[in-house]
CSV table of C-alpha atoms in Angstrom, one decimal:
chain,number,residue,atom,x,y,z
A,1,ASP,CA,0.0,-0.1,0.1
A,2,SER,CA,1.5,3.3,-1.0
A,3,GLY,CA,0.2,5.1,2.0
A,4,THR,CA,2.0,2.7,4.3
A,5,LEU,CA,5.2,3.3,2.3
A,6,ARG,CA,4.8,7.0,2.4
A,7,LYS,CA,4.3,6.9,6.2
A,8,GLU,CA,7.5,4.8,6.5
A,9,ARG,CA,9.5,7.3,4.4
A,10,VAL,CA,8.2,10.2,6.6
A,11,GLU,CA,9.0,8.4,9.8
A,12,ARG,CA,12.4,7.4,8.5
A,13,SER,CA,13.3,10.8,7.4
A,14,LYS,CA,12.0,12.4,10.7
A,15,GLU,CA,14.1,10.0,12.8
A,16,GLN,CA,17.2,10.8,10.6
A,17,GLY,CA,16.4,14.5,11.2
A,18,ASN,CA,16.1,14.0,15.0
A,19,ARG,CA,19.5,12.2,15.0
A,20,ALA,CA,21.1,14.8,13.0
A,21,PHE,CA,19.8,17.5,15.4
A,22,ARG,CA,21.0,15.6,18.5
A,23,ASP,CA,24.4,15.4,16.8
A,24,GLY,CA,24.4,19.2,16.2
A,25,GLU,CA,24.1,18.8,12.5
A,26,PHE,CA,21.4,21.3,12.0
A,27,TYR,CA,21.7,21.8,8.2
A,28,GLU,CA,21.4,18.0,7.8
A,29,ALA,CA,18.4,18.0,10.1
A,30,VAL,CA,16.7,20.6,7.9
A,31,GLN,CA,17.4,18.4,4.9
A,32,PHE,CA,15.9,15.2,6.5
A,33,TYR,CA,12.9,17.1,7.8
A,34,SER,CA,12.4,18.5,4.4
A,35,GLN,CA,12.5,15.0,2.9
A,36,ALA,CA,9.8,14.0,5.5
A,37,VAL,CA,7.6,17.0,4.4
A,38,GLY,CA,8.2,16.3,0.8
A,39,ALA,CA,7.4,12.5,1.3
A,40,ASN,CA,3.9,13.4,2.0
A,41,ASN,CA,3.4,15.2,-1.3
A,42,GLY,CA,4.8,18.4,0.1
A,43,ALA,CA,2.1,19.0,2.6
A,44,ALA,CA,2.8,17.3,6.0
A,45,THR,CA,-0.1,16.6,8.2
A,46,ASP,CA,2.2,16.2,11.3
A,47,PRO,CA,2.9,19.6,12.9
A,48,VAL,CA,6.0,18.2,14.6
A,49,LEU,CA,7.8,18.0,11.2
A,50,TYR,CA,7.5,21.7,10.8
A,51,SER,CA,8.1,22.5,14.4
A,52,ASN,CA,11.3,20.4,14.4
A,53,ARG,CA,12.6,21.8,11.3
A,54,ALA,CA,11.8,25.2,12.7
A,55,MET,CA,14.1,24.5,15.7
A,56,ALA,CA,16.9,23.4,13.3
A,57,TYR,CA,16.3,26.7,11.3
A,58,LEU,CA,16.6,28.6,14.7
A,59,LYS,CA,19.8,26.9,15.4
A,60,LEU,CA,21.2,28.0,12.0
A,61,GLY,CA,20.0,31.6,12.5
A,62,ASN,CA,17.5,31.4,9.7
A,63,PHE,CA,14.7,33.0,11.5
A,64,GLN,CA,12.4,33.8,8.7
A,65,GLU,CA,12.3,30.1,7.6
A,66,ALA,CA,11.8,29.2,11.4
A,67,GLU,CA,8.8,31.5,11.6
A,68,ARG,CA,7.3,30.1,8.4
A,69,ASP,CA,7.6,26.6,9.6
A,70,CYS,CA,6.0,27.3,12.9
A,71,SER,CA,3.2,29.0,11.2
A,72,GLN,CA,2.6,25.9,9.1
A,73,ALA,CA,2.7,23.7,12.3
A,74,LEU,CA,0.1,26.2,13.8
A,75,GLU,CA,-2.2,25.9,10.9
A,76,ILE,CA,-2.3,22.1,11.6
A,77,ASP,CA,-2.4,22.4,15.4
A,78,PRO,CA,-3.2,26.1,16.6
A,79,SER,CA,-2.3,25.2,20.4
A,80,ASN,CA,1.1,23.5,19.6
A,81,VAL,CA,3.2,25.0,22.4
A,82,LYS,CA,6.6,24.2,20.9
A,83,ALA,CA,5.6,25.9,17.5
A,84,LEU,CA,4.3,29.0,19.4
A,85,LEU,CA,7.5,29.3,21.5
A,86,ARG,CA,9.7,28.8,18.5
A,87,ARG,CA,7.7,31.2,16.4
A,88,GLY,CA,7.9,33.8,19.3
A,89,THR,CA,11.6,33.3,19.5
A,90,ALA,CA,12.1,33.7,15.7
A,91,ARG,CA,9.9,36.8,15.7
A,92,ALA,CA,12.0,38.4,18.6
A,93,TYR,CA,15.0,37.8,16.6
A,94,LEU,CA,13.4,39.4,13.7
A,95,ALA,CA,12.7,42.5,15.9
A,96,ARG,CA,8.9,41.8,15.5
A,97,PHE,CA,8.4,42.1,19.3
A,98,ARG,CA,4.8,42.6,19.4
A,99,GLU,CA,4.0,39.5,17.5
A,100,ALA,CA,6.5,37.6,19.6
A,101,LEU,CA,4.8,38.7,22.8
A,102,ASP,CA,1.4,37.6,21.1
A,103,ASP,CA,3.0,34.2,20.7
A,104,PHE,CA,4.3,33.9,24.2
A,105,ASN,CA,1.0,35.0,25.6
A,106,LYS,CA,-0.9,32.2,23.6
A,107,VAL,CA,1.6,29.8,25.2
A,108,LEU,CA,0.6,31.1,28.6
A,109,LEU,CA,-3.1,30.6,27.7
A,110,VAL,CA,-2.4,26.9,27.1
A,111,GLU,CA,0.4,26.4,29.8
A,112,PRO,CA,-0.2,29.2,32.4
A,113,ASN,CA,3.1,28.1,34.2
A,114,ASN,CA,5.4,27.9,31.2
A,115,ALA,CA,8.7,29.3,32.4
A,116,ARG,CA,10.2,29.7,28.9
A,117,ALA,CA,7.4,32.0,27.6
A,118,THR,CA,7.5,33.9,30.9
A,119,GLN,CA,11.2,34.5,30.6
A,120,GLU,CA,11.1,35.5,26.9
A,121,MET,CA,8.3,37.9,27.7
A,122,ALA,CA,10.1,39.4,30.5
A,123,ARG,CA,13.3,39.7,28.4
A,124,ILE,CA,11.4,41.6,25.6
A,125,LYS,CA,9.6,43.8,28.1
A,126,GLU,CA,12.8,44.7,29.9
A,127,ALA,CA,14.4,45.8,26.7
A,128,PHE,CA,11.6,48.3,26.2
A,129,SER,CA,11.4,49.5,29.8
A,130,THR,CA,14.9,50.6,30.3
A,131,PRO,CA,15.0,54.2,31.4
A,132,LYS,CA,16.4,56.7,29.0
A,133,VAL,CA,19.1,59.0,30.0
A,134,ASN,CA,18.8,62.6,29.1
């Protein structure tokens, strides 16, 4: 059955991506996650594929691609906390602070005690609340 073969290819590529990521081979991880997305006719239904690839993009400093992948993951699962955190991080690096704060706020709606979202929000707010010296 071609559906079963496709699922196996997706899983194999995902696992290879996870292994490459763990080994610090972020470019290779992106390649494997991209293969997993492509194996499903270019439209993955698993938000984890996009979220994992986004994390590799973040490690590579490719913040626009990370944001795009997180948005893809969130189209599939709007309450995906990892995708929201990663997109917020990408947006903060892109100096889109209001949007980053929105993402971190959404995380806190799902997980009110999420330390990372709270820390990131505090970091952004602190950057804007430093007193100006005349």
